[in-house]
Amino acid sequence: MGRFRGSSSTVLKPKTTQQVSQILKWCNDRRIPVVPQGGNTGLVGGSVPVKDELILSLSNMNKVRDFDPVSGILVADAGCILQSLTDYVAPHNHIMPIDLGAKGSCQIGGNVSTNAGGLRLLRYGSLHGTVLGLEVVLPDGTILDQLTTLRKDNTGYDIKQLFIGAEGTLGIITGVSILTPPAPQASNNVILALPSFKNVLPLYQTVKRQLSEILSAFEFIDRTAYDLAVKHGQGRALSDEDIEGAECFVLVETSGGKREHDEEKLSTLLESLLEAETPLINTGVLSQSPAQFSSLWALREGVTEAVSKEGKPYKYDISVPLSSFQDVVDGTREHLRSKGLLHDKAVKHVLGYGHVGDGNLHLNIVADSYLPEIQDALEPYIYEVVSSYRGSISAEHGIGHQKTHALHYSKDHVSINLMKKIKNVLDPNGIMNPGKVLE
Amino acid sequence: MGRFRGSSSTVLKPKTTQQVSQILKWCNDRRIPVVPQGGNTGLVGGSVPVKDELILSLSNMNKVRDFDPVSGILVADAGCILQSLTDYVAPHNHIMPIDLGAKGSCQIGGNVSTNAGGLRLLRYGSLHGTVLGLEVVLPDGTILDQLTTLRKDNTGYDIKQLFIGAEGTLGIITGVSILTPPAPQASNNVILALPSFKNVLPLYQTVKRQLSEILSAFEFIDRTAYDLAVKHGQGRALSDEDIEGAECFVLVETSGGKREHDEEKLSTLLESLLEAETPLINTGVLSQSPAQFSSLWALREGVTEAVSKEGKPYKYDISVPLSSFQDVVDGTREHLRSKGLLHDKAVKHVLGYGHVGDGNLHLNIVADSYLPEIQDALEPYIYEVVSSYRGSISAEHGIGHQKTHALHYSKDHVSINLMKKIKNVLDPNGIMNPGKVLE
């Protein structure tokens, strides 16, 4: 997005955990602040130096340490790129439990530090469940070795959980032990056009019941997002006739162990949806080939790129109750209209898409250019809306540098006080990634 | 097991979170220690008062607060009994993500406080992943409200994780928000007799690949455990001919969305196993009715009861690498033999069973009576063996009062020091469940 510019005069690229330990000890003794950096693909400025901190890059720690094909447990250096780990486990018929757009550059240590969500969360759960162990260098250089490969270990407090999502403010993750699921033998998808957003929830219930354990994605795209994706060449799945009168779209993906069984379940679902007395959908298109499968996904995944091509995006990654998705998008549009900001020279589009199964809405506001009055109209407005639903102001992107001032919309003062106490216990000199997460 | 006897003169049964808060504030001001108690079904004395502490029972906090049938998210008081929650969500076609033998008495707050594992962990993962939010009363009476119903929320440190598995030493959980999965439409199982333990691992790989997402349990029972279960009337699944030459048994369960598909997958698996050139199994019996399904499970679940009927059990709940299960059991038996303790008046049986999929071995030593020399022969011997494998001395039962002295076999001093610092931040006066987890 190009919204963050950092500057730092020093970048260190240690090759071993021992070196990370020596660097942190040295820095801690001298009160020199450190910003850990992985693939630098975050969206909230979590890995950007704000005051000439030393940058510690994990890029040179990029070896797989161990993989057990029976249990599927992988132990890797923090600097391993997600895609390379995916490639590593593939010949053993396993997949990584996370997948996200930035997989070609993001690193597993950064994924864990930011508690990355992504496209597989619905199926495989969050990293709090799939990460089995961590090796972390604490700010004073002490190495915390909890790099266990055990699925079950109830021996005291699960300290490693604190580092999952701490965005590098409590220590530097140097090694990750993670459970990789068996690779599905078949994947299918279908795109459904819905006459009204009101149908999304009953549709989700029906799909969950019928597809059960093979459901691997249930993604929502509103009409504006769809039109922009198509406009900017991100796949064209449906005919003009198909999309007539569609208020939004849902992409359903299945992943399972036997293609024929999965296809039968998906066809039965589509038939029952189309033949219902009061159909929840206008139409649905099943992918018939790997190319079509990818092209349906391109529609959903391409929204990000389409939005960037269309203008300057303001991006909000929020969790709100499923039933309020459309109200939040429409409400934001009306709010901007009421401020006189909804026109060609200010905000061009307000759109929503995201992971229905996770309650995660990506709310995008596409402007002609970044303007202070737009920013002022959006914040704290959106945060207040989220707070009124007891939602999350950052479902998966984190707090970073960008949202520290807004943390209180999702966490009350008791929680924030506890976070500060924990920060103080682990990093009393405040050298770890200052200005991130907590103000 | 009747191995723990506690005494306390006061039991309080608050009905609201506010009352829990008032009690803890009062106790904290006066430095009065408090033991939280749920269903009191733990196996390591975690809820037993050791020095006349005040007992705070959650039994009167037993209301479901909210359930959303679309997302499957349940919010309940900590004192709700697991079985009653299972019954509550059943009409909505959902199940609880955990299931364990004590479900008729254990409470959800206790399940979370002890990070209970149980029979569904292989399929649905640990509570660190399925618990979405907690309401906790801190030792000074402050209410930490993180009772969110969001699947994704990356706003700062995930503090609630600290209370999952803290066994009531950091605060009292009063409310739980948990993700309940859709109920499977069909469940099937099969018991397999194996000529050698060496076949368990390749069998696990084959079964995982063929059953993929419908595999919901892969349980191991060694021959001694099987024979004891049968002897004490815990179901009789196989004929004498079937079990001839079997060194161990595996129970495989599937849960899926469509009975015919699941049955086809299971039959195909069984056929391919039996027809292999070098079969991994001697024989296998597929359950053909709900009664048979239960009877196969009774064999596995009945081992606990059989062991209690047979004598006085010493129970170890450990995590070690799958490949070492049999070595650990055999090694322990030989160790006891070498000490002259393997005979009718001392140790009668050494047996192993457990969750292969989770790397969790239940190692049981059945004695004629509890004797100090047996205890001395078992500890620290078993802990040292576990430690040599970098295993867990308590996979799912926790540390409680019983195992505080052994914590260091699974956690190094860096980890234990951090635990102590965290305990000190949250409970500086040490009133919460003293003598548990940390010495």
Tab-separated table of N, CA and C in Angstrom, chain B residues 25-124:
chain	number	residue	atom	x	y	z
B	25	LYS	N	-11.977	-10.421	46.180
B	25	LYS	CA	-11.449	-9.160	46.719
B	25	LYS	C	-11.298	-9.262	48.246
B	26	TRP	N	-12.323	-9.798	48.878
B	26	TRP	CA	-12.325	-9.956	50.331
B	26	TRP	C	-11.166	-10.866	50.768
B	27	CYS	N	-11.019	-11.971	50.087
B	27	CYS	CA	-9.948	-12.925	50.427
B	27	CYS	C	-8.571	-12.320	50.171
B	28	ASN	N	-8.457	-11.619	49.032
B	28	ASN	CA	-7.153	-11.042	48.683
B	28	ASN	C	-6.727	-9.997	49.712
B	29	ASP	N	-7.699	-9.181	50.146
B	29	ASP	CA	-7.384	-8.151	51.148
B	29	ASP	C	-6.895	-8.789	52.451
B	30	ARG	N	-7.399	-9.979	52.727
B	30	ARG	CA	-7.054	-10.654	53.993
B	30	ARG	C	-6.047	-11.796	53.814
B	31	ARG	N	-5.537	-11.944	52.605
B	31	ARG	CA	-4.556	-13.007	52.287
B	31	ARG	C	-5.093	-14.399	52.605
B	32	ILE	N	-6.377	-14.599	52.303
B	32	ILE	CA	-6.980	-15.915	52.533
B	32	ILE	C	-6.915	-16.717	51.242
B	33	PRO	N	-6.261	-17.864	51.268
B	33	PRO	CA	-6.133	-18.652	50.037
B	33	PRO	C	-7.450	-19.300	49.599
B	34	VAL	N	-7.608	-19.442	48.293
B	34	VAL	CA	-8.859	-19.919	47.695
B	34	VAL	C	-8.569	-21.054	46.704
B	35	VAL	N	-9.352	-22.112	46.804
B	35	VAL	CA	-9.270	-23.199	45.816
B	35	VAL	C	-10.551	-23.200	44.986
B	36	PRO	N	-10.438	-22.936	43.679
B	36	PRO	CA	-11.643	-23.028	42.847
B	36	PRO	C	-11.961	-24.493	42.566
B	37	GLN	N	-13.245	-24.797	42.558
B	37	GLN	CA	-13.636	-26.189	42.333
B	37	GLN	C	-14.766	-26.269	41.314
B	38	GLY	N	-14.560	-27.133	40.322
B	38	GLY	CA	-15.611	-27.382	39.336
B	38	GLY	C	-16.286	-28.695	39.697
B	39	GLY	N	-16.231	-29.656	38.762
B	39	GLY	CA	-16.864	-30.952	39.005
B	39	GLY	C	-16.026	-31.870	39.870
B	40	ASN	N	-14.812	-31.414	40.184
B	40	ASN	CA	-13.918	-32.182	41.060
B	40	ASN	C	-13.610	-33.560	40.481
B	41	THR	N	-13.375	-33.606	39.183
B	41	THR	CA	-13.096	-34.889	38.538
B	41	THR	C	-11.635	-35.017	38.109
B	42	GLY	N	-10.811	-34.038	38.485
B	42	GLY	CA	-9.405	-34.055	38.068
B	42	GLY	C	-8.650	-35.232	38.666
B	43	LEU	N	-7.522	-35.561	38.061
B	43	LEU	CA	-6.766	-36.745	38.467
B	43	LEU	C	-5.438	-36.409	39.146
B	44	VAL	N	-5.153	-35.117	39.338
B	44	VAL	CA	-3.867	-34.760	39.927
B	44	VAL	C	-4.019	-33.848	41.144
B	45	GLY	N	-5.224	-33.848	41.717
B	45	GLY	CA	-5.438	-33.086	42.946
B	45	GLY	C	-5.440	-31.580	42.775
B	46	GLY	N	-5.802	-31.113	41.576
B	46	GLY	CA	-5.790	-29.673	41.316
B	46	GLY	C	-6.866	-28.903	42.052
B	47	SER	N	-7.964	-29.580	42.418
B	47	SER	CA	-9.070	-28.862	43.070
B	47	SER	C	-9.212	-29.260	44.535
B	48	VAL	N	-8.142	-29.840	45.091
B	48	VAL	CA	-8.187	-30.304	46.473
B	48	VAL	C	-7.490	-29.285	47.385
B	49	PRO	N	-8.166	-28.862	48.464
B	49	PRO	CA	-7.509	-27.921	49.383
B	49	PRO	C	-6.384	-28.648	50.133
B	50	VAL	N	-5.253	-27.973	50.301
B	50	VAL	CA	-4.144	-28.628	50.990
B	50	VAL	C	-3.937	-28.106	52.413
B	51	LYS	N	-4.391	-26.862	52.663
B	51	LYS	CA	-4.191	-26.310	54.010
B	51	LYS	C	-5.411	-25.492	54.429
B	52	ASP	N	-6.559	-26.119	54.485
B	52	ASP	CA	-7.781	-25.453	54.914
B	52	ASP	C	-8.099	-24.166	54.153
B	53	GLU	N	-7.833	-24.166	52.846
B	53	GLU	CA	-8.219	-23.007	52.051
B	53	GLU	C	-9.739	-22.928	51.945
B	54	LEU	N	-10.201	-21.740	51.583
B	54	LEU	CA	-11.613	-21.572	51.270
B	54	LEU	C	-11.879	-22.208	49.905
B	55	ILE	N	-12.934	-22.995	49.811
B	55	ILE	CA	-13.290	-23.585	48.519
B	55	ILE	C	-14.347	-22.723	47.843
B	56	LEU	N	-14.084	-22.360	46.587
B	56	LEU	CA	-15.073	-21.610	45.836
B	56	LEU	C	-15.587	-22.533	44.732
B	57	SER	N	-16.816	-22.982	44.911
B	57	SER	CA	-17.406	-23.898	43.941
B	57	SER	C	-18.198	-23.120	42.898
B	58	LEU	N	-18.047	-23.522	41.643
B	58	LEU	CA	-18.745	-22.831	40.558
B	58	LEU	C	-20.099	-23.474	40.238
B	59	SER	N	-20.481	-24.486	41.032
B	59	SER	CA	-21.662	-25.293	40.700
B	59	SER	C	-22.945	-24.496	40.511
B	60	ASN	N	-23.075	-23.393	41.219
B	60	ASN	CA	-24.307	-22.611	41.084
B	60	ASN	C	-24.282	-21.628	39.920
B	61	MET	N	-23.182	-21.578	39.219
B	61	MET	CA	-23.143	-20.755	38.001
B	61	MET	C	-23.243	-21.714	36.828
B	62	ASN	N	-24.476	-22.033	36.449
B	62	ASN	CA	-24.674	-23.131	35.492
B	62	ASN	C	-25.686	-22.806	34.396
B	63	LYS	N	-25.683	-21.540	33.953
B	63	LYS	CA	-26.621	-21.142	32.892
B	63	LYS	C	-25.890	-20.967	31.563
B	64	VAL	N	-26.585	-21.360	30.502
B	64	VAL	CA	-26.105	-21.009	29.170
B	64	VAL	C	-26.444	-19.536	28.960
B	65	ARG	N	-25.472	-18.743	28.553
B	65	ARG	CA	-25.741	-17.314	28.378
B	65	ARG	C	-26.214	-16.991	26.971
B	66	ASP	N	-25.674	-17.726	25.984
B	66	ASP	CA	-26.021	-17.408	24.610
B	66	ASP	C	-25.585	-18.554	23.697
B	67	PHE	N	-26.351	-18.785	22.644
B	67	PHE	CA	-25.904	-19.725	21.623
B	67	PHE	C	-26.359	-19.219	20.266
B	68	ASP	N	-25.422	-19.146	19.325
B	68	ASP	CA	-25.756	-18.700	17.983
B	68	ASP	C	-25.697	-19.912	17.041
B	69	PRO	N	-26.860	-20.384	16.594
B	69	PRO	CA	-26.874	-21.605	15.775
B	69	PRO	C	-26.216	-21.428	14.407
B	70	VAL	N	-26.057	-20.193	13.950
B	70	VAL	CA	-25.397	-20.002	12.650
B	70	VAL	C	-23.889	-20.220	12.779
B	71	SER	N	-23.287	-19.537	13.746
B	71	SER	CA	-21.829	-19.663	13.913
B	71	SER	C	-21.465	-20.857	14.792
B	72	GLY	N	-22.412	-21.347	15.592
B	72	GLY	CA	-22.114	-22.438	16.513
B	72	GLY	C	-21.387	-21.985	17.769
B	73	ILE	N	-21.372	-20.685	18.031
B	73	ILE	CA	-20.636	-20.183	19.198
B	73	ILE	C	-21.536	-20.180	20.437
B	74	LEU	N	-21.047	-20.839	21.479
B	74	LEU	CA	-21.777	-21.008	22.730
B	74	LEU	C	-21.099	-20.199	23.821
B	75	VAL	N	-21.891	-19.467	24.597
B	75	VAL	CA	-21.354	-18.741	25.752
B	75	VAL	C	-22.060	-19.271	26.993
B	76	ALA	N	-21.273	-19.763	27.945
B	76	ALA	CA	-21.874	-20.420	29.101
B	76	ALA	C	-21.144	-20.062	30.382
B	77	ASP	N	-21.876	-20.138	31.494
B	77	ASP	CA	-21.262	-20.017	32.809
B	77	ASP	C	-20.245	-21.145	33.001
B	78	ALA	N	-19.243	-20.874	33.800
B	78	ALA	CA	-18.168	-21.863	34.008
B	78	ALA	C	-18.663	-23.140	34.671
B	79	GLY	N	-19.743	-23.036	35.459
B	79	GLY	CA	-20.207	-24.200	36.200
B	79	GLY	C	-21.105	-25.147	35.422
B	80	CYS	N	-21.351	-24.850	34.150
B	80	CYS	CA	-22.189	-25.756	33.347
B	80	CYS	C	-21.482	-27.097	33.178
B	81	ILE	N	-22.244	-28.155	33.381
B	81	ILE	CA	-21.689	-29.505	33.224
B	81	ILE	C	-21.548	-29.827	31.740
B	82	LEU	N	-20.427	-30.442	31.376
B	82	LEU	CA	-20.145	-30.707	29.959
B	82	LEU	C	-21.287	-31.441	29.266
B	83	GLN	N	-21.831	-32.466	29.927
B	83	GLN	CA	-22.915	-33.229	29.314
B	83	GLN	C	-24.134	-32.347	29.052
B	84	SER	N	-24.428	-31.433	29.982
B	84	SER	CA	-25.614	-30.601	29.795
B	84	SER	C	-25.410	-29.627	28.631
B	85	LEU	N	-24.179	-29.205	28.401
B	85	LEU	CA	-23.912	-28.348	27.237
B	85	LEU	C	-24.026	-29.157	25.946
B	86	THR	N	-23.539	-30.388	25.997
B	86	THR	CA	-23.682	-31.284	24.847
B	86	THR	C	-25.160	-31.438	24.499
B	87	ASP	N	-25.983	-31.654	25.527
B	87	ASP	CA	-27.423	-31.796	25.302
B	87	ASP	C	-28.044	-30.500	24.787
B	88	TYR	N	-27.510	-29.375	25.257
B	88	TYR	CA	-28.064	-28.079	24.875
B	88	TYR	C	-27.879	-27.789	23.383
B	89	VAL	N	-26.690	-28.108	22.864
B	89	VAL	CA	-26.428	-27.768	21.461
B	89	VAL	C	-26.910	-28.851	20.478
B	90	ALA	N	-27.200	-30.045	21.009
B	90	ALA	CA	-27.585	-31.164	20.128
B	90	ALA	C	-28.781	-30.861	19.221
B	91	PRO	N	-29.878	-30.267	19.745
B	91	PRO	CA	-31.020	-30.008	18.853
B	91	PRO	C	-30.687	-29.040	17.724
B	92	HIS	N	-29.602	-28.268	17.900
B	92	HIS	CA	-29.173	-27.346	16.845
B	92	HIS	C	-28.172	-28.007	15.908
B	93	ASN	N	-28.021	-29.341	16.037
B	93	ASN	CA	-27.081	-30.055	15.176
B	93	ASN	C	-25.629	-29.662	15.394
B	94	HIS	N	-25.303	-29.371	16.653
B	94	HIS	CA	-23.908	-29.082	16.978
B	94	HIS	C	-23.443	-30.025	18.088
B	95	ILE	N	-22.138	-30.158	18.215
B	95	ILE	CA	-21.569	-30.938	19.322
B	95	ILE	C	-20.514	-30.105	20.034
B	96	MET	N	-20.189	-30.486	21.263
B	96	MET	CA	-19.095	-29.817	21.947
B	96	MET	C	-17.769	-30.296	21.343
B	97	PRO	N	-16.760	-29.413	21.273
B	97	PRO	CA	-15.491	-29.844	20.676
B	97	PRO	C	-14.675	-30.760	21.592
B	98	ILE	N	-15.120	-30.934	22.850
B	98	ILE	CA	-14.439	-31.898	23.720
B	98	ILE	C	-15.430	-32.922	24.251
B	99	ASP	N	-14.885	-34.084	24.545
B	99	ASP	CA	-15.674	-35.179	25.102
B	99	ASP	C	-14.714	-35.991	25.961
B	100	LEU	N	-15.122	-36.289	27.181
B	100	LEU	CA	-14.259	-37.120	28.014
B	100	LEU	C	-15.100	-37.935	28.969
B	101	GLY	N	-14.479	-38.945	29.550
B	101	GLY	CA	-15.188	-39.885	30.405
B	101	GLY	C	-15.999	-39.228	31.500
B	102	ALA	N	-15.476	-38.133	32.070
B	102	ALA	CA	-16.122	-37.490	33.213
B	102	ALA	C	-17.225	-36.516	32.813
B	103	LYS	N	-17.693	-36.580	31.556
B	103	LYS	CA	-18.596	-35.542	31.039
B	103	LYS	C	-19.871	-35.357	31.859
B	104	GLY	N	-20.278	-36.373	32.578
B	104	GLY	CA	-21.494	-36.258	33.382
B	104	GLY	C	-21.326	-35.402	34.625
B	105	SER	N	-20.110	-35.165	35.063
B	105	SER	CA	-19.899	-34.336	36.255
B	105	SER	C	-18.944	-33.164	36.037
B	106	CYS	N	-18.006	-33.280	35.100
B	106	CYS	CA	-17.026	-32.203	34.951
B	106	CYS	C	-17.699	-30.952	34.396
B	107	GLN	N	-17.136	-29.796	34.748
B	107	GLN	CA	-17.722	-28.523	34.326
B	107	GLN	C	-16.834	-27.851	33.281
B	108	ILE	N	-17.472	-27.057	32.432
B	108	ILE	CA	-16.731	-26.449	31.322
B	108	ILE	C	-15.613	-25.538	31.838
B	109	GLY	N	-15.838	-24.859	32.947
B	109	GLY	CA	-14.791	-24.003	33.512
B	109	GLY	C	-13.583	-24.821	33.940
B	110	GLY	N	-13.857	-25.980	34.520
B	110	GLY	CA	-12.773	-26.893	34.898
B	110	GLY	C	-12.086	-27.474	33.678
B	111	ASN	N	-12.865	-27.804	32.662
B	111	ASN	CA	-12.274	-28.303	31.415
B	111	ASN	C	-11.266	-27.298	30.859
B	112	VAL	N	-11.685	-26.028	30.857
B	112	VAL	CA	-10.808	-24.990	30.298
B	112	VAL	C	-9.615	-24.750	31.228
B	113	SER	N	-9.866	-24.706	32.535
B	113	SER	CA	-8.785	-24.457	33.491
B	113	SER	C	-7.725	-25.540	33.449
B	114	THR	N	-8.143	-26.756	33.105
B	114	THR	CA	-7.184	-27.860	33.046
B	114	THR	C	-6.789	-28.177	31.609
B	115	ASN	N	-7.290	-27.378	30.663
B	115	ASN	CA	-7.016	-27.638	29.243
B	115	ASN	C	-7.279	-29.105	28.913
B	116	ALA	N	-8.456	-29.574	29.263
B	116	ALA	CA	-8.801	-30.984	29.069
B	116	ALA	C	-8.637	-31.386	27.603
B	117	GLY	N	-8.152	-32.594	27.394
B	117	GLY	CA	-7.942	-33.102	26.032
B	117	GLY	C	-9.120	-33.963	25.597
B	118	GLY	N	-9.041	-35.239	25.916
B	118	GLY	CA	-10.175	-36.125	25.659
B	118	GLY	C	-10.188	-36.715	24.275
B	119	LEU	N	-11.369	-37.237	23.915
B	119	LEU	CA	-11.485	-38.117	22.759
B	119	LEU	C	-11.629	-37.391	21.429
B	120	ARG	N	-11.918	-36.088	21.457
B	120	ARG	CA	-12.162	-35.407	20.184
B	120	ARG	C	-11.020	-34.506	19.749
B	121	LEU	N	-9.933	-34.517	20.508
B	121	LEU	CA	-8.833	-33.603	20.209
B	121	LEU	C	-8.256	-33.820	18.816
B	122	LEU	N	-8.149	-35.093	18.417
B	122	LEU	CA	-7.587	-35.405	17.093
B	122	LEU	C	-8.339	-34.652	16.004
B	123	ARG	N	-9.669	-34.588	16.155
B	123	ARG	CA	-10.494	-33.989	15.115
B	123	ARG	C	-10.661	-32.478	15.267
B	124	TYR	N	-10.907	-32.036	16.491
B	124	TYR	CA	-11.282	-30.629	16.662
B	124	TYR	C	-10.201	-29.760	17.297
